[in-house]
CSV table of C-alpha atoms in Angstrom, one decimal:
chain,number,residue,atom,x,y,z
A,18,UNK,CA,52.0,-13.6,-39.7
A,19,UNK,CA,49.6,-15.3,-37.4
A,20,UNK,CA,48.9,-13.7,-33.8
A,21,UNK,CA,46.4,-15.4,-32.9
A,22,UNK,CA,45.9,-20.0,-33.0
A,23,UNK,CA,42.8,-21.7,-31.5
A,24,UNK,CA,43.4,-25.0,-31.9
A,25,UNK,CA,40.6,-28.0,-31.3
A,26,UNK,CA,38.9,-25.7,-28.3
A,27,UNK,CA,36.6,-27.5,-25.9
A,28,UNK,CA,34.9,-25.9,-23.2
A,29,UNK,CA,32.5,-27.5,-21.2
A,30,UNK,CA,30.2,-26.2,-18.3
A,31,UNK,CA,29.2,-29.3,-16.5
A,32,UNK,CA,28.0,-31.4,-18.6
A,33,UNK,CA,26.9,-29.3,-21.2
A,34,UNK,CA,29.8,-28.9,-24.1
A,35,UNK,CA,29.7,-25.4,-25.6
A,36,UNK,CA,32.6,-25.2,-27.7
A,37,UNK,CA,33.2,-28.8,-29.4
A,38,UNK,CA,36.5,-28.4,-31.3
A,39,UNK,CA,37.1,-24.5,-33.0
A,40,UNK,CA,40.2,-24.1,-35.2
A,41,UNK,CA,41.3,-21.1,-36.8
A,42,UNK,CA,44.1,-18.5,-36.8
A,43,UNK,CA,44.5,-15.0,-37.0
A,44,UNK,CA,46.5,-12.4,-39.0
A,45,UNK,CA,47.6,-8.9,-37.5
A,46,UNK,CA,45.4,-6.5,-39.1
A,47,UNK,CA,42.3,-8.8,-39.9
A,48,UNK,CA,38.9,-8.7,-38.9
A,49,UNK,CA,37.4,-11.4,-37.8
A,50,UNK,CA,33.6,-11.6,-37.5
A,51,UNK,CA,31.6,-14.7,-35.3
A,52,UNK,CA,28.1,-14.8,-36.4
A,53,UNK,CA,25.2,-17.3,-35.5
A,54,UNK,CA,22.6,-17.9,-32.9
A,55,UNK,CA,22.4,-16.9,-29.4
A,56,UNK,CA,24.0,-20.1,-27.8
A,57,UNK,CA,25.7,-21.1,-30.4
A,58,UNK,CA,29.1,-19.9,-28.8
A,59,UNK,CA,30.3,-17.0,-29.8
A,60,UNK,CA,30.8,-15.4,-26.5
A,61,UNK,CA,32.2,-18.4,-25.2
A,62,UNK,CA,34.8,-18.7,-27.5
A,63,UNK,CA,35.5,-14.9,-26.9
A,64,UNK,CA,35.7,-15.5,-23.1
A,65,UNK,CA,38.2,-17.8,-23.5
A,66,UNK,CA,40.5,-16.3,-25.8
A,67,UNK,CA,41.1,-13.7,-23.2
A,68,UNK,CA,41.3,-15.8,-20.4
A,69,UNK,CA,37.9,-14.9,-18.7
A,70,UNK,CA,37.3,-18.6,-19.0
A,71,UNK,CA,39.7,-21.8,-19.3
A,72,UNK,CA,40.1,-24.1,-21.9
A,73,UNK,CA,38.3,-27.6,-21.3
A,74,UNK,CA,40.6,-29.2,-23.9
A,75,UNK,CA,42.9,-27.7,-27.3
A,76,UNK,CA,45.1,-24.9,-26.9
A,77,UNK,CA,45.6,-20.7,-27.6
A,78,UNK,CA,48.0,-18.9,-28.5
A,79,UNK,CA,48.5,-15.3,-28.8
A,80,UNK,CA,51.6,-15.1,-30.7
A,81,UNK,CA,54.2,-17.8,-28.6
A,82,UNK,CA,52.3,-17.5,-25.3
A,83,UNK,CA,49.4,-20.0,-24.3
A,84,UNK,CA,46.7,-18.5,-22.8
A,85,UNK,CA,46.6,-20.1,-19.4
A,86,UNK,CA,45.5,-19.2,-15.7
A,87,UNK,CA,49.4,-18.3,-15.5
A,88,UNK,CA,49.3,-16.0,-18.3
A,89,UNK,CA,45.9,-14.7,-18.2
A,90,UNK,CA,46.9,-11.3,-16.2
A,91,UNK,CA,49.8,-10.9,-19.2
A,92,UNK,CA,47.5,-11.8,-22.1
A,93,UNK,CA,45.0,-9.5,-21.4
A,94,UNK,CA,47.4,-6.4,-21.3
A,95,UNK,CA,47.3,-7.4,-25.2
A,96,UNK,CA,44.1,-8.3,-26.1
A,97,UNK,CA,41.5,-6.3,-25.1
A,98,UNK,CA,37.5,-6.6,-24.9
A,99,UNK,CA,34.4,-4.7,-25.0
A,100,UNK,CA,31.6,-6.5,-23.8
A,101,UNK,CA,27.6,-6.2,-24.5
A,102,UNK,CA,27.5,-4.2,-21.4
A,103,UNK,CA,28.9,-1.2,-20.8
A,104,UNK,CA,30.5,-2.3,-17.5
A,105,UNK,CA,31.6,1.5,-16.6
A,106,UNK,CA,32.6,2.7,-12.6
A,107,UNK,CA,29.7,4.8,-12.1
A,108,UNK,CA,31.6,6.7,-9.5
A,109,UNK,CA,34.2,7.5,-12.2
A,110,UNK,CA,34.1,10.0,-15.0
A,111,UNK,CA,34.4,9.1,-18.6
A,112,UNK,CA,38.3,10.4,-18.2
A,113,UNK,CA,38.5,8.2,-15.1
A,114,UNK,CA,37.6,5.0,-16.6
A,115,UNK,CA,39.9,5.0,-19.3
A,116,UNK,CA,42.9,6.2,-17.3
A,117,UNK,CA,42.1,3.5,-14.6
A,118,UNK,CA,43.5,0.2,-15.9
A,119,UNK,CA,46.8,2.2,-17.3
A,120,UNK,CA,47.8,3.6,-13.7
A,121,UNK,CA,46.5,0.6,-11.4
A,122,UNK,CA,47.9,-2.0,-13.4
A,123,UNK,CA,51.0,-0.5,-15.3
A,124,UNK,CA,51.8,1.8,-12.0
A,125,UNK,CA,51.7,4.5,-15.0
A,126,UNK,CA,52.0,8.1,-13.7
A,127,UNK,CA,48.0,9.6,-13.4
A,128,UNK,CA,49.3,12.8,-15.6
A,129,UNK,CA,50.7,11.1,-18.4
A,130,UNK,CA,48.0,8.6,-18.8
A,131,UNK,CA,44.9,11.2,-18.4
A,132,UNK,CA,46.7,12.7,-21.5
A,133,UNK,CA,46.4,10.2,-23.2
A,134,UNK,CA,42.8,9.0,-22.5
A,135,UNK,CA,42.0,12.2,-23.2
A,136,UNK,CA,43.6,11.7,-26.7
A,137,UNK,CA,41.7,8.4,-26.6
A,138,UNK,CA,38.2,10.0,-25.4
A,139,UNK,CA,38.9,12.3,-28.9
A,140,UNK,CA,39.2,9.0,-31.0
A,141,UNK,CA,35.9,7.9,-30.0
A,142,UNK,CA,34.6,11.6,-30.5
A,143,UNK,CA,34.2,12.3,-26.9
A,144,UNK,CA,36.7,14.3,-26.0
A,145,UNK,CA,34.1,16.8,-24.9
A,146,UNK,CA,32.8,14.0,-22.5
A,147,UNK,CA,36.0,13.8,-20.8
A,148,UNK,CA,34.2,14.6,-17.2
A,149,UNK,CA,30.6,13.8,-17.7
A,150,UNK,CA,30.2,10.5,-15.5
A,151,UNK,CA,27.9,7.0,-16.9
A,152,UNK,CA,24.6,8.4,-15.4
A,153,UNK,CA,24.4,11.3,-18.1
A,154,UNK,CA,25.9,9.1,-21.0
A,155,UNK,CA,24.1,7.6,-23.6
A,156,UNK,CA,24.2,4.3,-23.7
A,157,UNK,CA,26.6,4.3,-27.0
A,158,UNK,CA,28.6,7.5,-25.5
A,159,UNK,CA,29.1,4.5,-22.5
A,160,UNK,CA,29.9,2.1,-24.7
A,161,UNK,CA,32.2,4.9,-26.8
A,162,UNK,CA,34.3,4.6,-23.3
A,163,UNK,CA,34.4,1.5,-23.0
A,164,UNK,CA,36.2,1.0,-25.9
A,165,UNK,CA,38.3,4.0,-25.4
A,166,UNK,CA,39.2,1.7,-21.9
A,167,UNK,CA,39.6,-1.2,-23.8
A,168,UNK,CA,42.4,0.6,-25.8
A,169,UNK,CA,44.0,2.2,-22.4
A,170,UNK,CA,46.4,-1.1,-22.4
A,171,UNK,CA,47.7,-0.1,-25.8
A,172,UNK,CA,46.4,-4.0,-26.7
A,173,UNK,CA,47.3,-6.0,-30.3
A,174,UNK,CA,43.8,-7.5,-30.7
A,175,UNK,CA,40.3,-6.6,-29.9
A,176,UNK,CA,37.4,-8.2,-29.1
A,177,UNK,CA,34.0,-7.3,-29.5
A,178,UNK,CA,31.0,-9.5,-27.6
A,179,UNK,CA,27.9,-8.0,-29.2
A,180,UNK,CA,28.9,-4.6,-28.7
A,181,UNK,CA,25.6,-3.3,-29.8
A,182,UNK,CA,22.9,-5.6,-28.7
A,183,UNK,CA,22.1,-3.2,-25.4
A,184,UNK,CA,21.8,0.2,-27.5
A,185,UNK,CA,19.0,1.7,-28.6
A,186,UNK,CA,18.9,1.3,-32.5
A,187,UNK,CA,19.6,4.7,-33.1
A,188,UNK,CA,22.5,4.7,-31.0
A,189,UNK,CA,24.0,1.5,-32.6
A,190,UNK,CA,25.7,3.8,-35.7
A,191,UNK,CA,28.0,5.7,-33.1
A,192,UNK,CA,29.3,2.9,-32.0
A,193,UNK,CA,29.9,1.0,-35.3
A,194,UNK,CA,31.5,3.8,-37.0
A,195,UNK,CA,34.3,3.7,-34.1
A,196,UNK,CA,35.0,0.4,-35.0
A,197,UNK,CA,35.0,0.9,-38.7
A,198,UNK,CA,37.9,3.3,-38.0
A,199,UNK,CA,39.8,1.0,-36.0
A,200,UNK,CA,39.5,-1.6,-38.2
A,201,UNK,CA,40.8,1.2,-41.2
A,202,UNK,CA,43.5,1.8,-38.9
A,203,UNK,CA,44.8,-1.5,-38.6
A,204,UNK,CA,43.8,-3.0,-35.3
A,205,UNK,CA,43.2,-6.6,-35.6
A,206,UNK,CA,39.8,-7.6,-34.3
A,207,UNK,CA,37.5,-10.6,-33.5
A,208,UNK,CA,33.8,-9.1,-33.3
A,209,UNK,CA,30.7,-11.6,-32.1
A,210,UNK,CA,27.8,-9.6,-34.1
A,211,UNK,CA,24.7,-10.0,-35.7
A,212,UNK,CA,25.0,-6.7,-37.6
A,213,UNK,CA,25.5,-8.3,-40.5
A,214,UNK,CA,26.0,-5.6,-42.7
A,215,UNK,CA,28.8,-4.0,-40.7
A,216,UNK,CA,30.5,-7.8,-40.7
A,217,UNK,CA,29.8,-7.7,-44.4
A,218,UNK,CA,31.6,-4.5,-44.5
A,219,UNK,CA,34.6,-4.8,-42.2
A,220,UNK,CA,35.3,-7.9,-41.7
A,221,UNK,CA,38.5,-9.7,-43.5
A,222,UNK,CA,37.2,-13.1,-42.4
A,223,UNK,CA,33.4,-14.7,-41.3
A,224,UNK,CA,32.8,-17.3,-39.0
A,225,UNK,CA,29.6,-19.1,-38.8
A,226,UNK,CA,29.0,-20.9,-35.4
A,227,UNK,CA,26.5,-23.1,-34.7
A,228,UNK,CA,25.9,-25.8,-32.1
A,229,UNK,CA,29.5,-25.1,-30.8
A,230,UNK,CA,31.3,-25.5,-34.2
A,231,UNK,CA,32.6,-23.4,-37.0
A,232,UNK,CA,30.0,-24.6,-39.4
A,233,UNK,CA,31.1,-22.4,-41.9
A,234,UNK,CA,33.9,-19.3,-42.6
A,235,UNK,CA,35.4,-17.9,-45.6
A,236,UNK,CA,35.4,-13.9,-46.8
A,237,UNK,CA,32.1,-12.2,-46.2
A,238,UNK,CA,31.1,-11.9,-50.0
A,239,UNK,CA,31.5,-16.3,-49.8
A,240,UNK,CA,29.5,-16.7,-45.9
A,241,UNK,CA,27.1,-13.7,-46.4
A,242,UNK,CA,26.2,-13.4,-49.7
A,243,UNK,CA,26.7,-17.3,-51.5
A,244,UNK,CA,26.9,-19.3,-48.5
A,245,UNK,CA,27.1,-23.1,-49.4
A,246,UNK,CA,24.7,-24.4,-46.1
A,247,UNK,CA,21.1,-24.6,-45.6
A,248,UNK,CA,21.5,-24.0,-41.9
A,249,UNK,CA,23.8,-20.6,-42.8
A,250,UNK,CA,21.5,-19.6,-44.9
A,251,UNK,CA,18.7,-19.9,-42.5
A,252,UNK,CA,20.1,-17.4,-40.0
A,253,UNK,CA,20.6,-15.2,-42.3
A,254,UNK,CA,17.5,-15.1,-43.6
A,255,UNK,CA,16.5,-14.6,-39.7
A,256,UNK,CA,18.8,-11.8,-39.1
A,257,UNK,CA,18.1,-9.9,-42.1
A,258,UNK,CA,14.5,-9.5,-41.6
């Protein structure tokens, strides 16, 4: 069953059309993975589907809710999103920043939900992390948190904006083997990425962007390893270097 409809997506910033008519839908449990250039939308498209940015024209749908300036607070308690940075309080604990969104904007009580992003810290594998603050995290233990934060709201889908491109490249591992798991475990995802081999991996589904358009998609083994366009195959011989 589809959770997830993006349907002819515009978005324009000025004059400059970013997204120029995406399609596609989404199955609970699948893995979506957006490759292709910087600039060629990924992020955009990402932003909009939770809300961060509006629609210029076409329509989504998380399950029979549009996503809409009226629903966007609603929407995003179920889809949830990790960005490139970090974007942790840096006043706040590890323990802190998960448990804030769950008591500030569920009114949860602070005992029952520190329990439980403790329990979260533990499914990132930093439960021994719990009170260490940003400053003396690495920067995938940070990013560890921020997807332990992420999954605070108890969201349906995730999404992933390059959720590696800031680490170190030994750190980027840490971080990808989190997701593998969530991905084992069910969640449904949508993951902008140029780790190509994780997408190759994981994902259920690859979409290629480029120029604002879904040039080309299909199952990883079709997109990444016999993709039918020149331009596809061009970034990937880019990315694979």
């Amino acid at each position: 069953m589809s959770i997830l409809t993006v349907e002819n997506l515009h978005k324009s910033f000025g004059t400059i059309e970013v997204l120029k008519g995406i399609d596609f839908t989404v199955d609970a449990g699948q893995v979506f993975a957006l490759i292709g250039a910087s600039g060629s939308g990924k992020s955009t498209l990402l932003r909009c589907v939770n809300g961060l940015e509006t629609c210029t024209k076409g329509s989504i749908r998380y399950r029979e809710k549009t996503v809409e300036p009226e629903t966007f607070n609603e929407i995003r308690r179920h889809i949830g999103m990790v960005f490139q940075r970090f974007n942790l309080f840096p006043h706040l604990t590890a323990l802190g920043n998960v448990a804030l969104a769950p008591t500030k904007v569920l009114g949860r009580s602070r005992a029952e939900v520190e329990k439980e992003a403790i329990g979260l810290l533990g499914q990132v594998h930093l439960a021994d992390k719990a009170n260490a603050y940003p400053s003396e995290l690495s920067g995938g233990q940070q990013q560890r948190v921020a997807i332990a934060r992420a999954l605070a709201l108890k969201p349906e889908i995730m999404l992933f904006d390059e959720p590696t491109s800031a680490l170190d490249p030994e750190l980027v591992g840490e971080v990808l083997e989190v997701m593998r798991e969530l991905a084992k475990g069910g969640m449904t995802m949508l993951v902008a990425t140029h780790e190509i081999s994780f997408a190759k991996e994981v994902a259920s589904r690859v979409l290629f962007l480029d120029k604002g358009l879904i040039a080309e998609q299909g199952p990883p083994q079709e997109v990444l390893v016999n993709p039918t366009l020149d331009r596809t195959r061009a970034f990937l011989s880019r990315v694979l270097r």
